[in-house]
Every structure is written in C-alpha cells, then in structure tokens.
Coordinates of C-alpha atoms in Angstrom, one line a residue:
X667 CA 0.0 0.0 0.0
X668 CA 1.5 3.8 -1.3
X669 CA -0.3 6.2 1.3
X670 CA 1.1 9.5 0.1
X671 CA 0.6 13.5 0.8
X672 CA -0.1 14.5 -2.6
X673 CA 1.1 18.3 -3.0
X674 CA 2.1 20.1 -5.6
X675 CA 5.5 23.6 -6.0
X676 CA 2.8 25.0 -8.1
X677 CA 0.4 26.2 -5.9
X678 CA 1.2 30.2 -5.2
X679 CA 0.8 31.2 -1.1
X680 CA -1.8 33.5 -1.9
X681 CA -4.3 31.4 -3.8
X682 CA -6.3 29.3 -1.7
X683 CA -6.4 25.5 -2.8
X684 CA -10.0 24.8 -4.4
X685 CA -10.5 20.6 -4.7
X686 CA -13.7 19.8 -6.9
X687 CA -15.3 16.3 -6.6
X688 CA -16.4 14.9 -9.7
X689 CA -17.1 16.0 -13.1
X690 CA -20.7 16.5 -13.9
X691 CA -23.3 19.1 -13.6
X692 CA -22.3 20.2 -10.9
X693 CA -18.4 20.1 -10.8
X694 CA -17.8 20.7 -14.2
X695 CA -19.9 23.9 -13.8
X696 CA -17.7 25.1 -10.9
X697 CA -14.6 23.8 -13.0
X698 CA -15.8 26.2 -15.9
X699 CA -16.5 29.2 -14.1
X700 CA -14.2 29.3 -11.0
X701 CA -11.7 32.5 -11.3
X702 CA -8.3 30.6 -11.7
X703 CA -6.4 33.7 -10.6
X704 CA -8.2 33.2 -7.3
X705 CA -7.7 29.7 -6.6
X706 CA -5.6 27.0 -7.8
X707 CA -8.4 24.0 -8.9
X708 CA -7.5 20.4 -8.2
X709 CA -10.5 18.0 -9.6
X710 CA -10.8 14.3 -8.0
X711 CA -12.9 12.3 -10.5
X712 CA -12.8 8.7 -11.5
X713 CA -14.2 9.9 -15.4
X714 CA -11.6 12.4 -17.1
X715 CA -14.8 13.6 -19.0
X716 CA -18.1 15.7 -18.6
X717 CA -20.7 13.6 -20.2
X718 CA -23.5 15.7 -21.7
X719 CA -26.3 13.2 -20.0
X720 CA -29.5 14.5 -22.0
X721 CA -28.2 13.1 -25.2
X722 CA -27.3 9.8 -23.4
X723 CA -30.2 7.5 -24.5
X724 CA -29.5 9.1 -28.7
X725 CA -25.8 7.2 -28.4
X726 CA -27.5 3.6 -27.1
X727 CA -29.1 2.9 -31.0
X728 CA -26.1 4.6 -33.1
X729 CA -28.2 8.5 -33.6
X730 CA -25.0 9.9 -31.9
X731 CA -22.1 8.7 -31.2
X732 CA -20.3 8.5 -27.5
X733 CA -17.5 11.0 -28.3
X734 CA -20.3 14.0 -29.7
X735 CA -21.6 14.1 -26.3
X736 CA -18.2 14.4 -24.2
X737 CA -15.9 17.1 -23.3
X738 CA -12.7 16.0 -21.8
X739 CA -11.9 17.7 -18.7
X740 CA -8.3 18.7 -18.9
X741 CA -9.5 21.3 -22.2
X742 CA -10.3 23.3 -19.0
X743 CA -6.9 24.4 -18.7
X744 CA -5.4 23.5 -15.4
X745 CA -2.9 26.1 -14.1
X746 CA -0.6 22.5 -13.8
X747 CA -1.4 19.0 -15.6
X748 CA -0.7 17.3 -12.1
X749 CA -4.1 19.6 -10.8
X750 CA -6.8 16.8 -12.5
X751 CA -6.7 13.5 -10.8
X752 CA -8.5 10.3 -12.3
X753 CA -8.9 9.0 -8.7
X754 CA -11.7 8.1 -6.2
X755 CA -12.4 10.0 -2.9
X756 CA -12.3 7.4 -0.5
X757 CA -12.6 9.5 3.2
X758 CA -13.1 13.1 4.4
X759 CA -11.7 14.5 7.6
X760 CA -13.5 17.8 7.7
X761 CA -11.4 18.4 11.1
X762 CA -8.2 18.5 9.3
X763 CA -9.4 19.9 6.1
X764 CA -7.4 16.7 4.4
X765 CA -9.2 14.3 1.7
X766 CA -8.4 10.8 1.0
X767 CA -7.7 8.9 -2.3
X768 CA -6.6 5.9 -4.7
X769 CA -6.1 5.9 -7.7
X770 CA -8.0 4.7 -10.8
X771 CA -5.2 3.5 -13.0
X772 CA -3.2 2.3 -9.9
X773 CA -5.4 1.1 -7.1
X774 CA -2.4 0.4 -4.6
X775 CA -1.6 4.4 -4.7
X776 CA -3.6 5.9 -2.1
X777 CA -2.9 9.7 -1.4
X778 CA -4.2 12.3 0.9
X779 CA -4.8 15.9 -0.4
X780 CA -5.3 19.1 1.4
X781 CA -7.4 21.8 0.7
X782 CA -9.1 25.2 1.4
X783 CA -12.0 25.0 0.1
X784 CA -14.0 21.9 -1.2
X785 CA -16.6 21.1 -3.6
X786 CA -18.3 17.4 -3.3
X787 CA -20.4 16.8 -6.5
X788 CA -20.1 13.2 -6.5
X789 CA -23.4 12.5 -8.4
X790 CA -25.5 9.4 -7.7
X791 CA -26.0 5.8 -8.5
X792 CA -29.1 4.6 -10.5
X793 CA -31.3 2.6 -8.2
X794 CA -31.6 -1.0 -7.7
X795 CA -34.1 -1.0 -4.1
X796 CA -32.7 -4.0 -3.7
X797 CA -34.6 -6.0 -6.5
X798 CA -32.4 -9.2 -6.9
X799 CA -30.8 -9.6 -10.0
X800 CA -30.6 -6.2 -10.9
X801 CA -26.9 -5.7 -10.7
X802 CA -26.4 -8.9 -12.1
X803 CA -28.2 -9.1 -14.9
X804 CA -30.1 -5.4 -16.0
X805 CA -28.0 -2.2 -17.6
X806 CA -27.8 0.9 -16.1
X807 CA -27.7 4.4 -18.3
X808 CA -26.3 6.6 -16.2
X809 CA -22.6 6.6 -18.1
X810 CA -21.1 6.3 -22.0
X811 CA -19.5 2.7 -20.5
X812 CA -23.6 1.9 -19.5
X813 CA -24.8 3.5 -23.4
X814 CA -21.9 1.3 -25.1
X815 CA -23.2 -1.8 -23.3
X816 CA -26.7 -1.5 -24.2
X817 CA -26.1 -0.9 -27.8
X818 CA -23.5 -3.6 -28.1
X819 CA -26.4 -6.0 -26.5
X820 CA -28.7 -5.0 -28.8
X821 CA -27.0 -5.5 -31.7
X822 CA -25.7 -8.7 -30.3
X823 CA -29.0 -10.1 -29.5
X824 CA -30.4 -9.2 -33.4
X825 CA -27.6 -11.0 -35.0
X826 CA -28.6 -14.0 -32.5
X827 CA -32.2 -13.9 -33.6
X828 CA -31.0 -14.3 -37.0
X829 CA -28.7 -17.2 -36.7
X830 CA -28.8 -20.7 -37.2
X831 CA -30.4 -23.7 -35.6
X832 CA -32.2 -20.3 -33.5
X833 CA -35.8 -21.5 -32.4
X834 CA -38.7 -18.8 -32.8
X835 CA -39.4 -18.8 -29.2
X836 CA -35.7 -17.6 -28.2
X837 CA -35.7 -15.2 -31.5
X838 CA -38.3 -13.8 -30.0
X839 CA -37.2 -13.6 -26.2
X840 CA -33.8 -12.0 -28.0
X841 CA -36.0 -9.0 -29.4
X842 CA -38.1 -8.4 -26.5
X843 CA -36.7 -5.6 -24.6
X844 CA -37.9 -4.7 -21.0
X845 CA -37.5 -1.0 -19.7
X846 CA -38.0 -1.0 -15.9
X847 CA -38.7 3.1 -15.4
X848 CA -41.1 5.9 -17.1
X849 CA -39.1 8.7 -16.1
X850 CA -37.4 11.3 -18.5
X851 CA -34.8 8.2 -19.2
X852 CA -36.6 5.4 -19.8
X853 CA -39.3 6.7 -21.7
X854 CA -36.4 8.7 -23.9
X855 CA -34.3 5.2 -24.3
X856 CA -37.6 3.7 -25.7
X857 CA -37.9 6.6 -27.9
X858 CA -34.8 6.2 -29.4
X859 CA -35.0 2.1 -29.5
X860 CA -38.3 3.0 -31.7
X861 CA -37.0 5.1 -33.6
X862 CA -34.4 2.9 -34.7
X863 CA -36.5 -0.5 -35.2
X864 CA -38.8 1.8 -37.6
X865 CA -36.0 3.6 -39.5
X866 CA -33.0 0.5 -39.3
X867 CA -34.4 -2.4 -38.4
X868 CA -36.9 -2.4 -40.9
X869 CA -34.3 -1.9 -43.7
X870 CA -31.6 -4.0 -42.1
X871 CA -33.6 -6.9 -40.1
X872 CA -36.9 -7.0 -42.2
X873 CA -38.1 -10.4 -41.5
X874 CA -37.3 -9.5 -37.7
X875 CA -39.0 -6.3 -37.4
X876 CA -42.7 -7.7 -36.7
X877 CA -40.6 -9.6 -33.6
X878 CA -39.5 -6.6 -32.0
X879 CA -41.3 -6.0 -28.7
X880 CA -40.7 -3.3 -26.2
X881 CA -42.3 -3.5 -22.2
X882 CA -42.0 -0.3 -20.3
X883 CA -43.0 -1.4 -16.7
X884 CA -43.6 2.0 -14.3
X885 CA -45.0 1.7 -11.0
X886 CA -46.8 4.8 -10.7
X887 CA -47.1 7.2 -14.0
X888 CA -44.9 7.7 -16.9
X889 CA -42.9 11.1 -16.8
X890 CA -45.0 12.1 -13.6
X891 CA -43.3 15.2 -13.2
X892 CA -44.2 16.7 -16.4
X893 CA -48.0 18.7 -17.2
X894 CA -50.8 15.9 -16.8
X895 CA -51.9 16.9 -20.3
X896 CA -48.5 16.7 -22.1
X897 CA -48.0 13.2 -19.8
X898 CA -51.0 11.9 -21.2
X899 CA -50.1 12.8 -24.7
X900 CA -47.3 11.1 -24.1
X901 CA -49.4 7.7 -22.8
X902 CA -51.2 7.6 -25.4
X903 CA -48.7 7.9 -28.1
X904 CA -46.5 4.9 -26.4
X905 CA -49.6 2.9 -26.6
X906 CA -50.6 3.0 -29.9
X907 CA -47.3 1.9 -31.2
X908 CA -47.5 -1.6 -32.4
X909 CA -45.5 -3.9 -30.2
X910 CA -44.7 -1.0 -27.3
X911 CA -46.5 -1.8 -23.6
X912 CA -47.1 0.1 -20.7
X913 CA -47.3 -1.8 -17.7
X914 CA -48.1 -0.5 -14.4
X915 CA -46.3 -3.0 -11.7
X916 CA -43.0 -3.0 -10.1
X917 CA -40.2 -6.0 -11.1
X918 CA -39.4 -7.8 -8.5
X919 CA -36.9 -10.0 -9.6
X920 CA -34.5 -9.9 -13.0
X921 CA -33.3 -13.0 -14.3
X922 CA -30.6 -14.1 -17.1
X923 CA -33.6 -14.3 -19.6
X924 CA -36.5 -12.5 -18.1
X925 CA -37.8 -10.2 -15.2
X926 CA -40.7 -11.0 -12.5
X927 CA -42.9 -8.6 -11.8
X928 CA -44.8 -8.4 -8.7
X929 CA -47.9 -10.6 -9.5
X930 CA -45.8 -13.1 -10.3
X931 CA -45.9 -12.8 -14.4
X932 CA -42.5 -14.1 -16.2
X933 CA -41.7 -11.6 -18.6
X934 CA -38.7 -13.1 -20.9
X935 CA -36.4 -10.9 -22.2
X936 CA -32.6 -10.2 -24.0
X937 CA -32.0 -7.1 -22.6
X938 CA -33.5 -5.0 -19.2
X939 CA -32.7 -1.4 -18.7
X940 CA -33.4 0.1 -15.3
X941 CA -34.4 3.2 -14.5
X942 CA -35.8 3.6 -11.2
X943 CA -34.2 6.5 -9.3
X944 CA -30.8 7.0 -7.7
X945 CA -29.5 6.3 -4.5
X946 CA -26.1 7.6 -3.6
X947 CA -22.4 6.5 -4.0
X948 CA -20.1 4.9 -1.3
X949 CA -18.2 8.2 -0.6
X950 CA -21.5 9.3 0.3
X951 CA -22.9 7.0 2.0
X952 CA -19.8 6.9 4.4
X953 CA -19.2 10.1 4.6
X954 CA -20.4 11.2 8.5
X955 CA -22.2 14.1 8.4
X956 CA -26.1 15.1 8.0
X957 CA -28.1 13.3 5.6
X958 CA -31.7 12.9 4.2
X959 CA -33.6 9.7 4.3
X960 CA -32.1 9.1 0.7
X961 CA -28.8 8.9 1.9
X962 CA -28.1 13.1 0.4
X963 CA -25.9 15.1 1.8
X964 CA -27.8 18.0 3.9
X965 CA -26.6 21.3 3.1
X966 CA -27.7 25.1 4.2
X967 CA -29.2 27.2 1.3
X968 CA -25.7 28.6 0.7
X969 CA -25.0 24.8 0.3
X970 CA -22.5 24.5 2.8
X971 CA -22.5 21.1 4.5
X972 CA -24.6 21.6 7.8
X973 CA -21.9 19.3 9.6
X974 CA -18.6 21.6 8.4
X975 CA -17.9 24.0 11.3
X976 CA -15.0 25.7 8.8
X977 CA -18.0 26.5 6.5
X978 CA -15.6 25.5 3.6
X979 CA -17.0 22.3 2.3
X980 CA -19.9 22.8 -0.2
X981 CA -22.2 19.9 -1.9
X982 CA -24.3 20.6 -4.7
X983 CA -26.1 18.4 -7.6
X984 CA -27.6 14.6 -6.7
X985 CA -25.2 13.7 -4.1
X986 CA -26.5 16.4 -1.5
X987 CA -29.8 18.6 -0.9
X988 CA -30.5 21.7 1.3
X989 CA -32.5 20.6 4.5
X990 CA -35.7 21.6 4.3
X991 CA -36.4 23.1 0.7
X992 CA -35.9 19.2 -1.5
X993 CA -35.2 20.2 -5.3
X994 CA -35.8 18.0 -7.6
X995 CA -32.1 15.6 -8.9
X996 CA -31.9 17.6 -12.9
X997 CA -28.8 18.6 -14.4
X998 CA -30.9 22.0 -14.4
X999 CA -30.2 22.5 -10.5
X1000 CA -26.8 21.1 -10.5
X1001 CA -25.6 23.5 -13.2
X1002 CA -27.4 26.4 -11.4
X1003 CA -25.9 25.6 -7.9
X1004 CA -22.7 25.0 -9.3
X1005 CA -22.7 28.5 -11.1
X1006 CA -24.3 30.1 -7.7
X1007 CA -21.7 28.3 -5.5
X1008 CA -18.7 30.4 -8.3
X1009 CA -20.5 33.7 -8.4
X1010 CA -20.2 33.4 -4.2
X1011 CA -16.1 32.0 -4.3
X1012 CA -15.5 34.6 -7.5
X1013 CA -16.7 37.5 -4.9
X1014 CA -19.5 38.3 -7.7
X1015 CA -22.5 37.5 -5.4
X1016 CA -22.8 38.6 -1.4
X1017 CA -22.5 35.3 0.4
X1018 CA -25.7 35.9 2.4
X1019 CA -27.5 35.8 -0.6
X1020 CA -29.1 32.0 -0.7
X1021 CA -29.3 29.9 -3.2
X1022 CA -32.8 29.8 -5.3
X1023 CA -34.0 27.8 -7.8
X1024 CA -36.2 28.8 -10.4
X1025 CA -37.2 26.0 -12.9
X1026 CA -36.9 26.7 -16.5
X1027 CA -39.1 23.3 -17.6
X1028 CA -38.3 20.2 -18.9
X1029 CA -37.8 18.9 -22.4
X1030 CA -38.3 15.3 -22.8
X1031 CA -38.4 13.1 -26.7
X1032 CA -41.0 10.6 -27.2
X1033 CA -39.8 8.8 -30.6
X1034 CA -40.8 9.9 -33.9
X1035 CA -39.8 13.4 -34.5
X1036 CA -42.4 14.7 -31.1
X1037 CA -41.2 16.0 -27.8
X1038 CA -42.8 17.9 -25.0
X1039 CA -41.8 20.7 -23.6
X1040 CA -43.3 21.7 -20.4
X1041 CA -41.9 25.2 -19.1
X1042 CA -43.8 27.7 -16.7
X1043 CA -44.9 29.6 -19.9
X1044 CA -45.3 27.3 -22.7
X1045 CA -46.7 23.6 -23.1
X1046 CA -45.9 22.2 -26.5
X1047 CA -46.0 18.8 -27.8
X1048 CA -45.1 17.3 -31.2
X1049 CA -42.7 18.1 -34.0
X1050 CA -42.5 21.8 -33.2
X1051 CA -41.3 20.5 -29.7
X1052 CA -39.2 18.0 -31.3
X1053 CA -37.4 21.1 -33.2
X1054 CA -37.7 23.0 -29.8
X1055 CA -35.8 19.8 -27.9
X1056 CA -33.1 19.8 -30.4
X1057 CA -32.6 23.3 -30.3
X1058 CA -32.0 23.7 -26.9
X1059 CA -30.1 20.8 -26.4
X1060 CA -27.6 21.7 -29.2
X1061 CA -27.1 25.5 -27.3
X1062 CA -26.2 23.4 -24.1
X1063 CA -23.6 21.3 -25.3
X1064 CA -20.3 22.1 -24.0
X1065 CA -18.2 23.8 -26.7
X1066 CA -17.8 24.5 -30.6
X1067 CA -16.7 21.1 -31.3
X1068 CA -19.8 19.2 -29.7
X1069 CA -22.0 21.7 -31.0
X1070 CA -20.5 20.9 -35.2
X1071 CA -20.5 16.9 -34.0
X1072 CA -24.1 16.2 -32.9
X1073 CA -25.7 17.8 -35.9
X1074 CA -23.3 15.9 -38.2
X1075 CA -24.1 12.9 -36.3
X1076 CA -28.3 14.0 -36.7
X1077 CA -27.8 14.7 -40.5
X1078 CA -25.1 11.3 -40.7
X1079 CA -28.3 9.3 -39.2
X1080 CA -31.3 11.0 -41.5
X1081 CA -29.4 10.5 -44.3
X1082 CA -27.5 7.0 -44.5
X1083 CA -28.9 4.9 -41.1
X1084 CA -27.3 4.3 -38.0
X1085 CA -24.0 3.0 -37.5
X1086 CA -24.6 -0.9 -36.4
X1087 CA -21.4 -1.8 -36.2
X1088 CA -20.1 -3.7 -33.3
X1089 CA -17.3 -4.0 -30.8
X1090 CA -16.2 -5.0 -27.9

C-alpha cells in the first residue's frame, strides 16, 4: 500500500487551494467558471470527462455517437497538468481539512490531499431497491460505458435472432426488450430504441421487425413530473405503437432471460434497462455528516454542509440537498448551484445571498420526431417540440466542437442509417 501526501510547488501562497469532486453538472460547472487567478483547482474524479447526459439515450441505437456528447476535462486548462486526478475520494476528515484517495489507473496508490475550500459533487447511483438480479443481470444508463453496453447488446442479441439452428421462441425472447422506469430516461431510451427499429431495423432486419417487442413497466405514471396533459399525450402515443406496452407493476426480480414482476408474471427478455431512481455512492454514503432519508448530503441554502464548522465544504447536484427546501435531482439544478456556488467564491454575489431555484421546464423526446416541452410559460407537444428539444439541447452542449459533431451525427443518421457496427 503507497499512502502519500499529494502536493504540488505550483500552488502560489496566496491562492487558496480549491478541490472539486467529480465531473458532472455540478463540478464541471464550478470547474468552468471558477476564477483561476483566485484559486488553484484540483479535480478528483474517476471519469476524465463531462458527459452531456440529456443526449445519453440518442448514443444507445447509433443516432449519436459517445464521443459528440463528451468534453474531456483537462481542455479546461489546469494552471498544472498534475491539478486533475483520475482517482476516487475514498474519506473526508472535515477536522483536518485533508481528503483521501486511490487511484484509478493504480489502485495500490492511495494519497491524501489538502485543501481550502471543497466542492463534493459526486453524483449518484441509479437505483436497484434492492430488487435481486438487478446488478447482475439489468444495464444501467447513467454513463457512455452503460450506453456502449446496451447498444452492443442490442446489436448482439439481433444478429442471434437471425442465426442458425435459433428456435422462434428464443428469437423472439432476444427481441423483446424490457425498460423498468417511465421517467425522463426510460421513456427517452424507448424513444430512441423505436425510432431505430422503424427507421433501421426495418431496412436491415426485415423479417425480424414484426418480432420486436418493447415493455416499459412503471409503478406509478410515466414522466410524472411533467404537465398531466403533455403526460398523457405522451401515454397515449406509447400505446398506440404496435408492439410498445405500458405496464403499471414494479419488477421484483430480474433473471438471465427475463424479469418478475410483482404478480408473479414471467416476462422473458434479452435485454432490461433500469431506470428507477438514484441512490447515492459509497463516498456518500460513508461520509459522516447530515443526511436525508435518501442517503443526500444536507446542506444550508448557501449549500455548505450543515456538519462543516470551517464552512468551507460545499455539496451541490444529486449527491447532496438543502435541508428543508428538497429540489428536484436535474442537471438544471446542479448547473445552477454550481454557477451560484462560483458567483459566491469569484466575490460576484454577497455570500448571504441563498441559493434559489427557479425552474426553467423540462424537455423530454417521445420517438418519432415529437417532444414535450413543459416550461412555466409554454406547453408544446409534437414536431414543433421536437425542433424546440433539439434546439435547446444543441445551445447546451459544451463547446464548438460538440455543437458541429451532434448535428453531423443528426444529419449522418437522417441520411445514410445508424451505424450498427459492433465492438467490444
């Protein structure tokens, strides 16, 4: 075991040593807009990348590809390459102001880092309450590793129904997809698994089209925190697609081959995504200070953790929550707490000044060119929604080069197919 005291000569006296958690909404927004002459920025994250998660489910069928929606972390411009760290935070002593590490590419180098301030926006894990079988046997989509998987089992399990000595009832289990989850994810997977059955499959796996089967089991209601009338819309849509259920159950067991839901009906199956909720990550869950019952971080609404007496560890995004005023887990509120939290350190905002949220709306596509949009002032549904979704999506990707990649991926996909090549 290599326990070291990682420091580094080029860190100036009078800039005060700023250590980010993580690299998503949250982080990568302090990251971006964190005054570098003002603090030196040391970022701690097992994933060297921001990953541009609305777009996630569009890379699981070939209509973008991984690298359109990514933006490597070190184009930031670290005052010193040694300030990124592909590592995990392991341990916090908030006494001491000192955070513990290991490495990613070298597990047996574990390292201690100091700091002055601290940012934890560790994210959170998808979900599994416990259902057996679920980590086994059912994919996540919560990263590009989870999006390669899924498509790589997809196109696996069509060249499958399509080989020899294959018997119709396992063809048919091969192409029957079950998507546990209606939220924003699972309903926009199953948009984008639709899209490409009626579009690619059709052209590409004609005899096996008409075998294609999708089952998207949701407890309660499909994207229930979306306008009942644009929710319905979307309902009824799903259901009138040939070969598309909606089942309202819970699963409560997944299987090699199938899923159990909770009256007991076998469902087989080649592929389960889950989407159920989030529950948070180890460093979370051992870390000892305040949390809510999901296991969050509680913070003040300056987002300072309620259990730091310094008042110099923050926690923003899905990993943490402000006692007593619960916001909803978006990237909307991470990226607004983590631009709040730099307008405070940047000495552009007056520190008394809390942080508020003010929700913009929610965009989510339903398969075949139709979105909704659901914002305080305007409820739209359909293609103009669609255009709308796309749109604003393309303005919040991450630079130039993302912004000329996904609509040459878009026009790539409309005009040739998707790309069904596969790898390991």
């Amino acid at each position: 075991m290599n326990l070291q005291r990682f420091s580094t000569s080029k860190v100036i006296q009078d800039r005060q040593k700023l250590v980010i958690l993580g690299t998503g909404w949250g982080g990568y927004s302090v990251l971006k807009n964190i005054d570098k002459k003002k603090y030196d920025v040391i970022v701690v994250s097992p994933r060297n990348h921001f990953l541009f998660t609305p777009l996630l489910a569009s890379t699981t069928v070939g209509t973008l590809e991984f690298r359109s929606i990514i933006q490597p972390v070190r184009e930031s411009r670290f005052r010193d390459a040694t300030h990124f760290h592909l590592s995990h935070a392991t341990n916090l002593d908030l006494d001491n102001k000192i955070l513990h590490c290991h490495s990613v590419l070298n597990p047996e180098l574990k390292y201690t880092i100091n700091y002055d301030k601290l940012v934890i926006a560790v994210g959170a894990l998808s979900n599994t309450f416990g259902v057996p079988g679920v980590e086994e046997h059912a994919f996540f989509l919560k990263e590009v590793l989870d999006a390669r998987k899924i498509r790589n089992r997809i196109l696996t399990n069509f060249e499958l129904a399509v080989g020899p000595k294959i018997e119709e009832s396992e063809s048919k289990r091969l192409l029957h997809t079950v998507i546990v989850g209606g939220g924003p994810t699972g309903v926009e997977f199953g948009a984008e698994l639709y899209d490409f059955v009626q579009q690619d499959v059709a052209k590409l796996y004609k005899e096996q089209q008409k075998a294609v089967t999708v089952t998207l089991v949701e407890s309660d209601r499909i994207l229930a925190s979306f306008d009942s009338r644009l929710r319905s819309h979307a309902e009824n849509k799903l259901r009138a697609r040939e070969r598309f259920t909606l089942i309202q159950s819970s699963v409560t067991e997944v299987f090699k081959d199938s899923v159990k839901l909770k009256d007991g009906t076998i469902l087989p199956c080649g592929l389960v995504v889950w989407s159920t909720g989030l529950a948070p990550r180890w460093f979370t869950q051992n870390l000892k200070v305040a949390k809510n019952t999901r296991g969050q971080i509680l913070t003040d609404s300056y987002l300072q953790v309620l259990e730091d007496k310094s008042g110099s560890v923050y926690a923003l995004g899905d990993c943490a929550d402000i006692a007593d005023v619960p916001l909803p887990c978006t990237a909307q509120v991470a990226e607004r707490q983590g631009r709040y939290l730099t307008d405070v350190l940047n000495g552009k905002k007056d520190s008394k000044i809390p942080f508020e949220f003010k929700n913009m709306g929610m965009l989510a596509y339903i398969g075949s060119y139709e979105a909704l949009t659901d914002t305080p002032d305007v409820k739209l549904q359909g293609f103009t929604s669609w255009l709308l979704w796309r749109s604003a999506y393309l303005t919040r990707l991450g630079s130039w080069r993302l912004r000329m990649q996904v609509p040459m991926d878009w026009l790539k996909t409309l005009m040739f197919g998707r790309d069904i090549s596969r790898f390991d």
